[in-house]
Short mmCIF file of C-alpha atoms and ligand atoms in Angstrom, two decimals:
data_model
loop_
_atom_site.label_atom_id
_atom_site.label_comp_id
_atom_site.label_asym_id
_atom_site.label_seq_id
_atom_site.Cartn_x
_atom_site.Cartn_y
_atom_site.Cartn_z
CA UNK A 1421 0.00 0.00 0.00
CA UNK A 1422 1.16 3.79 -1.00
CA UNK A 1423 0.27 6.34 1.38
CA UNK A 1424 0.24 10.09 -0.05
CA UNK A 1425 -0.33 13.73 1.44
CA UNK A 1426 -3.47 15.47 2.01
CA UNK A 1427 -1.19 18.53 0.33
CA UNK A 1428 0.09 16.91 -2.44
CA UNK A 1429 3.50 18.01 -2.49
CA UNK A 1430 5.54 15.55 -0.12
CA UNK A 1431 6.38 11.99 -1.94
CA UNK A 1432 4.00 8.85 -1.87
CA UNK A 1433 5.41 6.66 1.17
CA UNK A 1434 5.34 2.95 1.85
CA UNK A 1435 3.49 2.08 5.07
CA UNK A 1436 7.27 1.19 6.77
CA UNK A 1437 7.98 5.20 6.17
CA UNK A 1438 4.49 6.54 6.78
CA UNK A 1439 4.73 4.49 10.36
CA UNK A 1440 7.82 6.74 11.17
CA UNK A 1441 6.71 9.98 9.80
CA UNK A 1442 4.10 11.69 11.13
CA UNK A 1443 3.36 14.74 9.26
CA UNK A 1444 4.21 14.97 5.59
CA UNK A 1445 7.27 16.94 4.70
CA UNK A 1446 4.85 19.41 2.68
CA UNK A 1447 2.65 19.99 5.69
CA UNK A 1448 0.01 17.74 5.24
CA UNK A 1449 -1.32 14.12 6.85
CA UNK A 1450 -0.49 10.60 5.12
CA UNK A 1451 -4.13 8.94 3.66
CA UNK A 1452 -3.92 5.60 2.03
CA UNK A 1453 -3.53 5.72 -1.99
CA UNK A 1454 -6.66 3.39 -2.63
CA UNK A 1455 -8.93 1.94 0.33
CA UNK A 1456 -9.20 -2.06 0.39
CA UNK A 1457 -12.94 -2.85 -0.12
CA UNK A 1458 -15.01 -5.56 1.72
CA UNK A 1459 -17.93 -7.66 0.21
CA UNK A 1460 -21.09 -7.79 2.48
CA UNK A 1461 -20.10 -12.06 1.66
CA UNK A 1462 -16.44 -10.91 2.88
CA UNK A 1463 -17.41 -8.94 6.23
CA UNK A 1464 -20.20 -11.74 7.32
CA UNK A 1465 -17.35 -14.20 7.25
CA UNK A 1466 -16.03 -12.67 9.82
CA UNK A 1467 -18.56 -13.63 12.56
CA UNK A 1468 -17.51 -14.96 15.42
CA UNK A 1469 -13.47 -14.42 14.58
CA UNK A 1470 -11.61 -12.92 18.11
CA UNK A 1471 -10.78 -9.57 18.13
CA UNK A 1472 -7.42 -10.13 16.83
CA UNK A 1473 -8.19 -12.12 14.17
CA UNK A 1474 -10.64 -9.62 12.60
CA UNK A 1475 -8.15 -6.82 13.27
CA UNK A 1476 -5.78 -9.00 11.11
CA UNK A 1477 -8.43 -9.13 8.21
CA UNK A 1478 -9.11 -5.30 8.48
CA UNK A 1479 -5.41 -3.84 8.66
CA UNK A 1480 -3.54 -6.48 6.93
CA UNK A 1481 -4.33 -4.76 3.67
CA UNK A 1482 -2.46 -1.57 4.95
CA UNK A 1483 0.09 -3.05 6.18
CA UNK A 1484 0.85 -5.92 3.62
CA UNK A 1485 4.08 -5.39 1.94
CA UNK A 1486 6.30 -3.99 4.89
CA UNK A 1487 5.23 -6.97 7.49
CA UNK A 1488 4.57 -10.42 6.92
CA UNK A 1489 1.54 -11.90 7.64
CA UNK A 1490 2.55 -14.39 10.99
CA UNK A 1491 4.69 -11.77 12.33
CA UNK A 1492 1.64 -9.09 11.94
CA UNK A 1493 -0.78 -11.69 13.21
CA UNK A 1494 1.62 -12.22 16.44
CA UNK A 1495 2.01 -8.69 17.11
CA UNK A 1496 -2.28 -8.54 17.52
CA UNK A 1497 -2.22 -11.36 19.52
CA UNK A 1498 -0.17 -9.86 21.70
CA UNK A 1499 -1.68 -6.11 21.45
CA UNK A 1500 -4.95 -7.22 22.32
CA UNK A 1501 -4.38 -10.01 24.84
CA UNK A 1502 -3.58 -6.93 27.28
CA UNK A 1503 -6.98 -5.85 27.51
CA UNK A 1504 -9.11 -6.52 30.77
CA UNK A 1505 -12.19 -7.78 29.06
CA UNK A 1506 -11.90 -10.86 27.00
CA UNK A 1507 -13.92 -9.10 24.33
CA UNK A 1508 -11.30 -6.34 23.97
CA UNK A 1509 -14.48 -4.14 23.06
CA UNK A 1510 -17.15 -5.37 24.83
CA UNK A 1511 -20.71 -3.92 24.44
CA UNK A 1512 -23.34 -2.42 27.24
CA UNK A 1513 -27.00 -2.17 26.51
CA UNK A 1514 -28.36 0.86 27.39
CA UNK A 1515 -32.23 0.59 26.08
CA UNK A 1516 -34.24 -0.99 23.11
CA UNK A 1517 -31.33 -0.87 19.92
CA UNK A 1518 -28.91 1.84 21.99
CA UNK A 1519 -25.46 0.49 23.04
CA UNK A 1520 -22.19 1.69 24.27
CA UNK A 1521 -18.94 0.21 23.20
CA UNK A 1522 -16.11 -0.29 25.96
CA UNK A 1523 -13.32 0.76 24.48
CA UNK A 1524 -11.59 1.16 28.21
CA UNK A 1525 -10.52 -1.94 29.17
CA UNK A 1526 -6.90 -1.49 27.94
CA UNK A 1527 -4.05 -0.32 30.49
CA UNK A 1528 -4.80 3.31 30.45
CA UNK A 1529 -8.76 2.88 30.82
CA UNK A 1530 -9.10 5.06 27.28
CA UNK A 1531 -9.44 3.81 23.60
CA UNK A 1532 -6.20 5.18 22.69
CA UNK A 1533 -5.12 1.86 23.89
CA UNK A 1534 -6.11 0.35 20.96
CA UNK A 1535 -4.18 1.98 19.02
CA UNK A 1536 -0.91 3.06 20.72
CA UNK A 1537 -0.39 -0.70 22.39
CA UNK A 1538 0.01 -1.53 18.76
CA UNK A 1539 1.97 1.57 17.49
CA UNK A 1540 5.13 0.91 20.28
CA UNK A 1541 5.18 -2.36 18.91
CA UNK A 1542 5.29 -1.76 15.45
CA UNK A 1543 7.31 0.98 15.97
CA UNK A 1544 9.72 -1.17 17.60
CA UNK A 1545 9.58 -4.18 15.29
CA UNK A 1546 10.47 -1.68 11.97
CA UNK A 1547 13.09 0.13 13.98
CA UNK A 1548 14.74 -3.23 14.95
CA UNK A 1549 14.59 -3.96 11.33
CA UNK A 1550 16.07 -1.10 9.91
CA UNK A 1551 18.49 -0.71 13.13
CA UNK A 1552 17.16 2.86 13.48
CA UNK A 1553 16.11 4.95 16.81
CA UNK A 1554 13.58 7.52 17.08
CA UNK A 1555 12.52 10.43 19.15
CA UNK A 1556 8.40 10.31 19.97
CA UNK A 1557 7.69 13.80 20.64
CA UNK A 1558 3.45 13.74 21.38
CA UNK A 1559 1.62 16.56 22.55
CA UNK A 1560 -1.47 15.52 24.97
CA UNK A 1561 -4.93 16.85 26.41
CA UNK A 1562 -4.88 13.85 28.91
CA UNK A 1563 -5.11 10.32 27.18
CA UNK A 1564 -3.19 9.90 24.12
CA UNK A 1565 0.27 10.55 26.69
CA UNK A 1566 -0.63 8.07 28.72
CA UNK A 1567 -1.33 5.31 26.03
CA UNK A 1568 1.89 6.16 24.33
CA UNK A 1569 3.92 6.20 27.15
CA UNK A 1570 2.26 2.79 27.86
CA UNK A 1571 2.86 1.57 24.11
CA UNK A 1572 5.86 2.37 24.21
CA UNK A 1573 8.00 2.05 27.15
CA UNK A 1574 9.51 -1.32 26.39
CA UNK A 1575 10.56 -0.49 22.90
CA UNK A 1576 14.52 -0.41 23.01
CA UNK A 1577 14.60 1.86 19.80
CA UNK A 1578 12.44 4.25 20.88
CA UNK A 1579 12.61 7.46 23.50
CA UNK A 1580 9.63 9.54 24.39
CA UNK A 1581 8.64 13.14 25.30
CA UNK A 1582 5.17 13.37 25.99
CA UNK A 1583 4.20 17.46 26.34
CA UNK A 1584 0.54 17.90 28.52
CA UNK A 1585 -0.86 21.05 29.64
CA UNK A 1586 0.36 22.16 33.04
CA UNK A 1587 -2.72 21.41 35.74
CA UNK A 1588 -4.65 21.06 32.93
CA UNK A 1589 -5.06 17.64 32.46
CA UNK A 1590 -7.03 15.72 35.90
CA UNK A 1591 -5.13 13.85 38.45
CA UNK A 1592 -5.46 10.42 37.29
CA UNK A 1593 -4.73 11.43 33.56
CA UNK A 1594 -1.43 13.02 34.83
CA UNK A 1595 -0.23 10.27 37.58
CA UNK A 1596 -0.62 7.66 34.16
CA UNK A 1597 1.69 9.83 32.73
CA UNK A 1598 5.01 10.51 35.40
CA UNK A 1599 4.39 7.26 37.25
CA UNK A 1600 5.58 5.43 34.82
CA UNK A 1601 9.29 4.01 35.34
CA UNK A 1602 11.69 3.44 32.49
CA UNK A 1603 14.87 5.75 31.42
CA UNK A 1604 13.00 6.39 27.49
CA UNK A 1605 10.25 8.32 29.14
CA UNK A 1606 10.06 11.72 29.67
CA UNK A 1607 7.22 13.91 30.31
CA UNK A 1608 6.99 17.95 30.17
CA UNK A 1609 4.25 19.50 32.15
CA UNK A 1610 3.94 23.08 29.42
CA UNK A 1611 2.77 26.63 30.94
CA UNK A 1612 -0.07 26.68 28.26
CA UNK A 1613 -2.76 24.79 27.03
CA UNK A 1614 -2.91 21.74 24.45
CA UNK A 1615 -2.95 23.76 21.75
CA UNK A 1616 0.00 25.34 22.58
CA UNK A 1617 1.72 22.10 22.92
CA UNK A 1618 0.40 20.76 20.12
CA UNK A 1619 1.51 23.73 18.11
CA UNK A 1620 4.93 23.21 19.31
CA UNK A 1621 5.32 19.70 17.95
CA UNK A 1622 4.03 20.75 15.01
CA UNK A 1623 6.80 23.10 15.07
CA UNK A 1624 9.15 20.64 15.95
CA UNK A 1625 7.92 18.14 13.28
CA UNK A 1626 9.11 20.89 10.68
CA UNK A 1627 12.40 21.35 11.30
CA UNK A 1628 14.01 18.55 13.54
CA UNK A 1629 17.34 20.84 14.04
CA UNK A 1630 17.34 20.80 16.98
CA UNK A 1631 17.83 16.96 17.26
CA UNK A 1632 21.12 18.04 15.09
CA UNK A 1633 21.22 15.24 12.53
CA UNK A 1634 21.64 12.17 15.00
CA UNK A 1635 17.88 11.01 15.13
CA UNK A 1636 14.45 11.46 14.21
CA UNK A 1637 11.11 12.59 15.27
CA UNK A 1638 8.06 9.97 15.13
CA UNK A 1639 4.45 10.80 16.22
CA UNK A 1640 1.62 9.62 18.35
CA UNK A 1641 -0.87 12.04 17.87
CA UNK A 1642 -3.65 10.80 15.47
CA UNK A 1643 -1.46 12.55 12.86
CA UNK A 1644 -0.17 9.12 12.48
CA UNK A 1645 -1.94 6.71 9.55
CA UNK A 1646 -1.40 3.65 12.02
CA UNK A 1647 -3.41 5.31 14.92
CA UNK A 1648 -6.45 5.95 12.33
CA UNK A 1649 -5.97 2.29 11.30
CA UNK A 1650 -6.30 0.56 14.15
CA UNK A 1651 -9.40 2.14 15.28
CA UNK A 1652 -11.19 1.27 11.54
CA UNK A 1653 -11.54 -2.18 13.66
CA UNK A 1654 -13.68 -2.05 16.39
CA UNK A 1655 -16.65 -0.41 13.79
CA UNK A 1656 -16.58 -4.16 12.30
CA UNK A 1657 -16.39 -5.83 15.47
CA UNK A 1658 -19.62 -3.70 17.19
CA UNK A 1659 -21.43 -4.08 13.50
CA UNK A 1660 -20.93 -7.97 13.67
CA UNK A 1661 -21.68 -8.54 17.34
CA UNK A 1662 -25.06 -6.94 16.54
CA UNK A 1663 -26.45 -8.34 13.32
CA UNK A 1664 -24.21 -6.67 10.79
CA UNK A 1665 -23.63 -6.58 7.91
CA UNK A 1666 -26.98 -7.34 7.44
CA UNK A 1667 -28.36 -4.33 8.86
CA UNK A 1668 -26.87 -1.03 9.04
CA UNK A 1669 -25.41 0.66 12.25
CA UNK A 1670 -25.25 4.12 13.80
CA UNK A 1671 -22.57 5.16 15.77
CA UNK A 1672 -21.83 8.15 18.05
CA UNK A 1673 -18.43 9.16 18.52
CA UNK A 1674 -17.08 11.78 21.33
CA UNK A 1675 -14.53 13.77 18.89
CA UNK A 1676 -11.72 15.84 19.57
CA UNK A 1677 -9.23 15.97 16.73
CA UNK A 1678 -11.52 13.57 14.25
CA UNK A 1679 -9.27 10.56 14.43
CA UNK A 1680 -11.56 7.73 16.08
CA UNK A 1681 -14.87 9.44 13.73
CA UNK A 1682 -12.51 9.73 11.17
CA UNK A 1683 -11.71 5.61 11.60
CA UNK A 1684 -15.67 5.22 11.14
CA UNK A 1685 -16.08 6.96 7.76
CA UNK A 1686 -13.93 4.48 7.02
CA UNK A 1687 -14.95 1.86 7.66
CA UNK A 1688 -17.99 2.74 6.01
CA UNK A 1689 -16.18 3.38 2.83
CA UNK A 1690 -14.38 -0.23 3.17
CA UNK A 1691 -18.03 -1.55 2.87
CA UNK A 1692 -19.20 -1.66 6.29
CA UNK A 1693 -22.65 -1.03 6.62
CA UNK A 1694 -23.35 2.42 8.84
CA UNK A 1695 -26.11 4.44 7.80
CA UNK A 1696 -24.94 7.18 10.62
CA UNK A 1697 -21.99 8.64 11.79
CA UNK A 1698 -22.96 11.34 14.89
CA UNK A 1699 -19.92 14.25 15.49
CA UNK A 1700 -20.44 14.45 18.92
CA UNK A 1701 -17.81 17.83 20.52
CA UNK A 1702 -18.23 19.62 23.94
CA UNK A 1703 -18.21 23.01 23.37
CA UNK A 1704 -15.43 23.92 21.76
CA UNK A 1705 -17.36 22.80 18.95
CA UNK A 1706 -15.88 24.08 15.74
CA UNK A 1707 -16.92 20.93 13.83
CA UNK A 1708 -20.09 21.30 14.66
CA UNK A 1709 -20.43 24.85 13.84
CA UNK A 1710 -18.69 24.08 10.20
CA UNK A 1711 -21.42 21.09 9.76
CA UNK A 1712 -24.30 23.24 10.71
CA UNK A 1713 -23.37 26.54 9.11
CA UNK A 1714 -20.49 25.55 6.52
CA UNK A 1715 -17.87 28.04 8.58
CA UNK A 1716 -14.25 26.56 9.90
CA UNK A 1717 -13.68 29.08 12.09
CA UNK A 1718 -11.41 29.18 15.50
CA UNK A 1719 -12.74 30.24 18.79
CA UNK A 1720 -10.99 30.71 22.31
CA UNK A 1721 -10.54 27.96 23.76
CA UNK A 1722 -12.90 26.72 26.93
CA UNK A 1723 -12.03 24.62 29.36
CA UNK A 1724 -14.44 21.58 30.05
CA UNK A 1725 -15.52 18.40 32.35
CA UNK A 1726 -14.16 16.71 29.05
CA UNK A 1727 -10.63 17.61 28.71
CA UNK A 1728 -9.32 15.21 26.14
CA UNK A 1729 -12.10 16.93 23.52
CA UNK A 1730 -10.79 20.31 24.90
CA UNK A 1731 -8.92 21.58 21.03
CA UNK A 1732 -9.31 24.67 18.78
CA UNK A 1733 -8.83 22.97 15.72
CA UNK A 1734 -8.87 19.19 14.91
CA UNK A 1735 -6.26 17.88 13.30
CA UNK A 1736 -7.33 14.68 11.12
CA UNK A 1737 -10.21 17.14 9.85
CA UNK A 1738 -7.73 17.40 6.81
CA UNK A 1739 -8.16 14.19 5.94
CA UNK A 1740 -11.65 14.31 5.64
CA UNK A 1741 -11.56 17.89 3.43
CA UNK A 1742 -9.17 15.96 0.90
CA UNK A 1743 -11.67 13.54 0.47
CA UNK A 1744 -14.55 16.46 -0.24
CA UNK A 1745 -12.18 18.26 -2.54
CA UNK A 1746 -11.73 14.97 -4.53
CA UNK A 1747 -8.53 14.46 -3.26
CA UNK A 1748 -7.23 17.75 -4.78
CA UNK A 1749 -3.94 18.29 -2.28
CA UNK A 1750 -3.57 22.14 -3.70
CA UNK A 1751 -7.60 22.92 -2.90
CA UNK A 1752 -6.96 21.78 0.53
CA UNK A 1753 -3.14 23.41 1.01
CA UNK A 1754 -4.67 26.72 0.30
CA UNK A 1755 -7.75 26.34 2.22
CA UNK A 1756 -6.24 25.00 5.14
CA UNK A 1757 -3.57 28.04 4.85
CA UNK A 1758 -6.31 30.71 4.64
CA UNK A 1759 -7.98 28.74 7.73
CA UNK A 1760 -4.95 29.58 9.66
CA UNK A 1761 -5.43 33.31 9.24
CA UNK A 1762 -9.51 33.18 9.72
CA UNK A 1763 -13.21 32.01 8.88
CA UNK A 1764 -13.68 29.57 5.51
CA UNK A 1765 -15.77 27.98 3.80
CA UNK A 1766 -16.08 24.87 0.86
CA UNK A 1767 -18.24 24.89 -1.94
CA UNK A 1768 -22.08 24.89 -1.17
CA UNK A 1769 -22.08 20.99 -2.70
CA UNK A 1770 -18.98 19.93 -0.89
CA UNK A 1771 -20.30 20.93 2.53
CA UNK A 1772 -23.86 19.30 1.52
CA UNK A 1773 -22.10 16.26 0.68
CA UNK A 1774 -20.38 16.47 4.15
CA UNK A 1775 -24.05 17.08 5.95
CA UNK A 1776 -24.48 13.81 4.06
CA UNK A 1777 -22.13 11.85 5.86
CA UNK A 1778 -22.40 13.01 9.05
CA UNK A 1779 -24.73 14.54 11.77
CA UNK A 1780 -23.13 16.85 14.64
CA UNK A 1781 -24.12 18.39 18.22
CA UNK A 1782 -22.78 20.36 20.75
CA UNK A 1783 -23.16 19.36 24.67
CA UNK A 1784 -22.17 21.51 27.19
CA UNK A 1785 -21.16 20.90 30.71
CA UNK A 1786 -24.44 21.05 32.41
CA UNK A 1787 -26.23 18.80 29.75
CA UNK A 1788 -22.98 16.24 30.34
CA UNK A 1789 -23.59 16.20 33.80
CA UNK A 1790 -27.27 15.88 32.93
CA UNK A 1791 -26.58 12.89 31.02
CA UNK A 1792 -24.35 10.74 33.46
CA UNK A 1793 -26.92 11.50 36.47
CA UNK A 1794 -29.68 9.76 34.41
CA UNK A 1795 -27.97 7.15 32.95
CA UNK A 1796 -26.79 6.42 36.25
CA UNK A 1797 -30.41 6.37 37.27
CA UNK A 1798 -31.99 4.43 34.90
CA UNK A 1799 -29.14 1.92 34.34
CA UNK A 1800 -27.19 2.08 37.67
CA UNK A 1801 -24.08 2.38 34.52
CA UNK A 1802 -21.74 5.28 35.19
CA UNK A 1803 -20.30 7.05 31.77
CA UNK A 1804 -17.09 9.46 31.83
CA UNK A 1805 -18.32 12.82 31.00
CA UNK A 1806 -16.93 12.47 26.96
CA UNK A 1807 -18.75 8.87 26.89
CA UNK A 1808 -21.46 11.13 28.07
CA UNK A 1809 -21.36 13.63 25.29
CA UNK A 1810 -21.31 11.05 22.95
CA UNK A 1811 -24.49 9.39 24.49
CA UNK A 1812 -26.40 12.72 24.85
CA UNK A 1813 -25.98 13.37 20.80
CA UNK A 1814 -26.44 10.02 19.99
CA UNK A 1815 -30.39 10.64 21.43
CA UNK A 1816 -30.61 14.30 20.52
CA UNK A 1817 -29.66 13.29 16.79
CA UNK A 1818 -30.90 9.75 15.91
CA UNK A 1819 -32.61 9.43 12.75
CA UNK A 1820 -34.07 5.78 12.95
CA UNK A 1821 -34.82 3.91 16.18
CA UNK A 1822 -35.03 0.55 14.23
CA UNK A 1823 -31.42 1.11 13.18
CA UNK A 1824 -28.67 0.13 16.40
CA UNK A 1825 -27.35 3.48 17.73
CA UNK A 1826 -23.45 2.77 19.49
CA UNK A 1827 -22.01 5.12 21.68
CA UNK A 1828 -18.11 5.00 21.53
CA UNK A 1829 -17.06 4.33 25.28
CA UNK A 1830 -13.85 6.63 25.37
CA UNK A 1831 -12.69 6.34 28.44
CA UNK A 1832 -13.29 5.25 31.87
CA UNK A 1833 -15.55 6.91 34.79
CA UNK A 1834 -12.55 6.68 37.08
CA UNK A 1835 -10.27 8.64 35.02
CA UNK A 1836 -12.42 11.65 35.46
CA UNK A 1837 -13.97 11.39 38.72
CA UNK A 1838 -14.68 15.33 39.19
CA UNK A 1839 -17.04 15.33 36.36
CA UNK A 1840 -19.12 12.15 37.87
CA UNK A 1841 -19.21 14.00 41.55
CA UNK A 1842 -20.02 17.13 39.67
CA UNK A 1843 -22.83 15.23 37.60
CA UNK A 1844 -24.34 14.81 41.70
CA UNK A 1845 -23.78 11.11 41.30
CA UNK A 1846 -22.80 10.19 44.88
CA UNK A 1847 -21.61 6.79 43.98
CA UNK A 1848 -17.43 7.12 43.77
CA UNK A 1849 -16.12 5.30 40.09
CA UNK A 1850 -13.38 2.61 41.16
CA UNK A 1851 -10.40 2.42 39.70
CA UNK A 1852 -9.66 -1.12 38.19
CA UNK A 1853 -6.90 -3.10 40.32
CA UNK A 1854 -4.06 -2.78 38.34
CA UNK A 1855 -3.80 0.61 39.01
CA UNK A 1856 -5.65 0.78 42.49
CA UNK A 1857 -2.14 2.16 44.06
CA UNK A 1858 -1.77 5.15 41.59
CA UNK A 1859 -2.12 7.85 43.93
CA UNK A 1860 0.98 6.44 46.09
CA UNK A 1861 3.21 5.82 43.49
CA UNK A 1862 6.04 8.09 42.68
CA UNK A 1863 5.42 10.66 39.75
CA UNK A 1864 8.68 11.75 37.85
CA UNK A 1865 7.47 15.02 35.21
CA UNK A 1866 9.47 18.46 34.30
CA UNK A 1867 8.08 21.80 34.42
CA UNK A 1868 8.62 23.74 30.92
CA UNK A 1869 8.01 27.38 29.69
CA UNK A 1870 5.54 28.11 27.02
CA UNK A 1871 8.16 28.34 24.75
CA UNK A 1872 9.64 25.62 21.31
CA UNK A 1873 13.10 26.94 22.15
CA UNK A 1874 13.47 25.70 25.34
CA UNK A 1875 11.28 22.42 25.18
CA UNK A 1876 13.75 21.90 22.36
CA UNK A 1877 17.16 22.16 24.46
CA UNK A 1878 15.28 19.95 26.75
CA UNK A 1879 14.45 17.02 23.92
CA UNK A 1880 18.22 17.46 22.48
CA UNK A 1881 19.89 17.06 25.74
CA UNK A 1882 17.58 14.35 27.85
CA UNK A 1883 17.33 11.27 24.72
CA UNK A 1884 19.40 8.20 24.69
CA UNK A 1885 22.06 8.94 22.79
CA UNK A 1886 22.41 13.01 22.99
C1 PLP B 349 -8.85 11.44 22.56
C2 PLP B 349 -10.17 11.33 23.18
C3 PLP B 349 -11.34 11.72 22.49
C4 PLP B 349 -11.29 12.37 21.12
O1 PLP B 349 -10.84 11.50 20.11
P1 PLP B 349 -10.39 12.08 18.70
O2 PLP B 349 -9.86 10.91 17.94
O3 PLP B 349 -9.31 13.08 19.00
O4 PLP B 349 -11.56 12.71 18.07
C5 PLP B 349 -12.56 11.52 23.11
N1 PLP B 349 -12.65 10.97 24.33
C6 PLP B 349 -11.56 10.58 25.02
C7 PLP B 349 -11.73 10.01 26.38
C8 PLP B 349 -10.29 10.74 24.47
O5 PLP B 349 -9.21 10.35 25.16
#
């Protein structure tokens, strides 16, 4: 498989190359050339195959050429036999057709486990290969830094810098983060927000100067194709569980930079079956003021009970304009590039053609908090509050009750247990045993100002081999 850039400037890539990448040289994100396409007679195969084995049938088709097929199906095995729940991605009923999907029960209690437990081992298996080393340098609202650093603290090729908002991200998100032991891992509490982190490995990702010539930079964030990839999987696995592909599915997804909703549309182009795909933000809701009102358009930032959706602009939205622009790279360069100094907007039939293939709501706090008080009630099921979001749009924007409607469980109650006391749900969320000790274990985390230069000096002098 050839990957190319959602700017069309930067050179086609293998998936070996795209793996280590990260952004494209010419500014853009890495999409797959041509998607593989499923048969209905294909996808209903696939009933009853474990998680891994279905994951194999999905991604091997990205993947193919740069990893043969045993050594790819081992590295699934193991990936997903981490997971807490012997159905990786179990499914809760809430009421007639309306589910949520656990995508939790990996060792950070978020779905980025999905991904990022197989990223550190891919990673790891290409850079043993090619007898390389790379820096990770990740910026995170909360989750994404503690599923890399989890992914990838026993690769031996591999050092990480994790940057997270300073006493912006909650206590349990953080202690995931600097508890963990291991000389490659190296987190950097910023004086800003995400998106000033985020900006900075953007930055970073640019020009890699800094890391003078001896090593490279390789990404977490959703930037990367592999993260997308992995999450195409669990769309298959809730359709199947529930009757598909025989009927179609709706799902729900709690979206912050478009990666896991991204993964959705998809799967729905690879011949899945979904007749819905639900944009579900907090409020810092510029998606769902561009699919109501066909305006991109950057607001202040708020802070919210849902801190991992808390963004100005998401990312992996690029990779959904290329495909309304028909895959034109220099339509979306100049757009995005105007974007960057204010308001836009596509063509009247391009954005229609987006309203198309997705719906999209806003929740605020108090209708979060709303939500997990009467879920709790009716169900005696506590949601985090982003789980919440997700279920809260799910009702306010379902089309067909005859048609399944699937929440996407992001995270765990327990990793955000302000928002649940907040929601006046008196009942405490435990944390699972494995990590039942994580407020007396030892946190290890620097202290950085809001500034590349010096989160720079920092990288250069603290990897490996500096
Ligand atoms: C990362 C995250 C999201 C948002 O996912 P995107 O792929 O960025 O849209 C939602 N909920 C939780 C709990 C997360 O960690």
């Amino acid at each position: 498989m050839r990957y190319i850039s959602t700017r069309g400037e930067a050179p086609a890539l293998g998936f070996e190359d795209v793996l280590l990448t990260g952004l494209a040289a010419d500014g853009g994100l890495y999409v797959p050339e041509s998607l593989p396409h499923f048969s209905l007679e294909e996808i209903r195969s696939w009933r009853g195959l474990s998680y891994s084995e279905l994951a194999f049938n999905v991604m091997y088709p990205f993947v193919d050429d740069a990893i043969p097929a045993d050594d790819f199906r081992k590295m699934l095995d193991e990936t997903y036999s981490v997971f807490s729940h012997k159905a990786v991605a179990p499914l809760v009923q809430l009421d007639t057709n309306e589910w949520v999907m656990e995508l939790f029960r990996g060792p950070t209690l978020a779905f980025k486990d999905f991904a990022l437990q197989l990223l550190g081992r891919l990673l790891d298996y290409v850079l043993e290969k090619r007898k390389q080393h790379v820096v990770i340098m990740g910026a995170t609202s909360g989750d994404t830094g503690s599923a890399a650093i989890e992914g990838c603290r026993r690769c031996e090729h591999v050092d990480i810098f994790i940057l997270h908002p300073y006493e912006r991200v909650s206590e349990v998100q953080r202690r995931q983060m600097t508890t963990v032991k291991g000389e490659n891992i190296h987190n950097i509490a910023v004086r800003g927000n995400f998106d000033d982190c985020q900006r900075m490995v953007k930055e970073s990702f640019g020009n890699q100067s800094f890391l003078g010539g001896k090593t490279q930079l390789a990404a977490v964030n959703s930037i990367n194709w592999a993260r997308i990839m992995a999450q195409i999987v669990y769309y298959f696995q809730a359709s199947l569980a529930l009757g598909g592909p025989d009927r179609s599915m709706a799902f729900s997804v709690p979206t912050g930079n478009f990666g896991d909703i991204f993964a959705g549309y998809l799967a729905k182009k690879m011949g899945l079956p979904i007749s819905q795909l639900v944009i579900a933000t907090n409020r810092n809701d510029i998606l769902h003021r561009f699919m109501s009102g066909n305006k991109y358009e950057q607001h202040q930032l708020e802070h919210t009970l849902s801190p991992s959706m808390d963004i100005m602009v998401s990312s992996n939205f690029e990779r959904l304009l290329f495909d309304l622009h028909g895959r034109d790279g220099q339509a979306v360069k100049k757009l995005l590039e105007d974007a960057a100094k204010g308001p836009v907007s596509i063509e009247d039939y391009r954005w229609r053609h987006a309203r198309k293939l997705f719906d999209s709501d806003a929740v605020d706090d108090k209708s979060t908090c709303d939500t997990i008080r009467e879920i709790h009630e009716q169900n005696e099921y506590l949601l985090d509050p982003h789980t919440a979001i997700g279920v809260r749009a799910a009702r306010n924007c379902r089309r067909d009750s005859s048609v399944p409607m699937i929440t996407l469980g992001t995270a765990h109650p327990a990793k955000f247990p302000d928002a649940v006391a907040e929601s006046g749900v008196t009942v405490k969320p435990q944390l699972p045993a494995h990590m039942a000790d994580l407020f007396e274990r030892e946190e290890r985390y620097t202290v950085l100002d809001n500034n590349i230069a010096g989160v720079q000096e920092f990288i250069s002098k603290h990897w490996k081999n500096a």
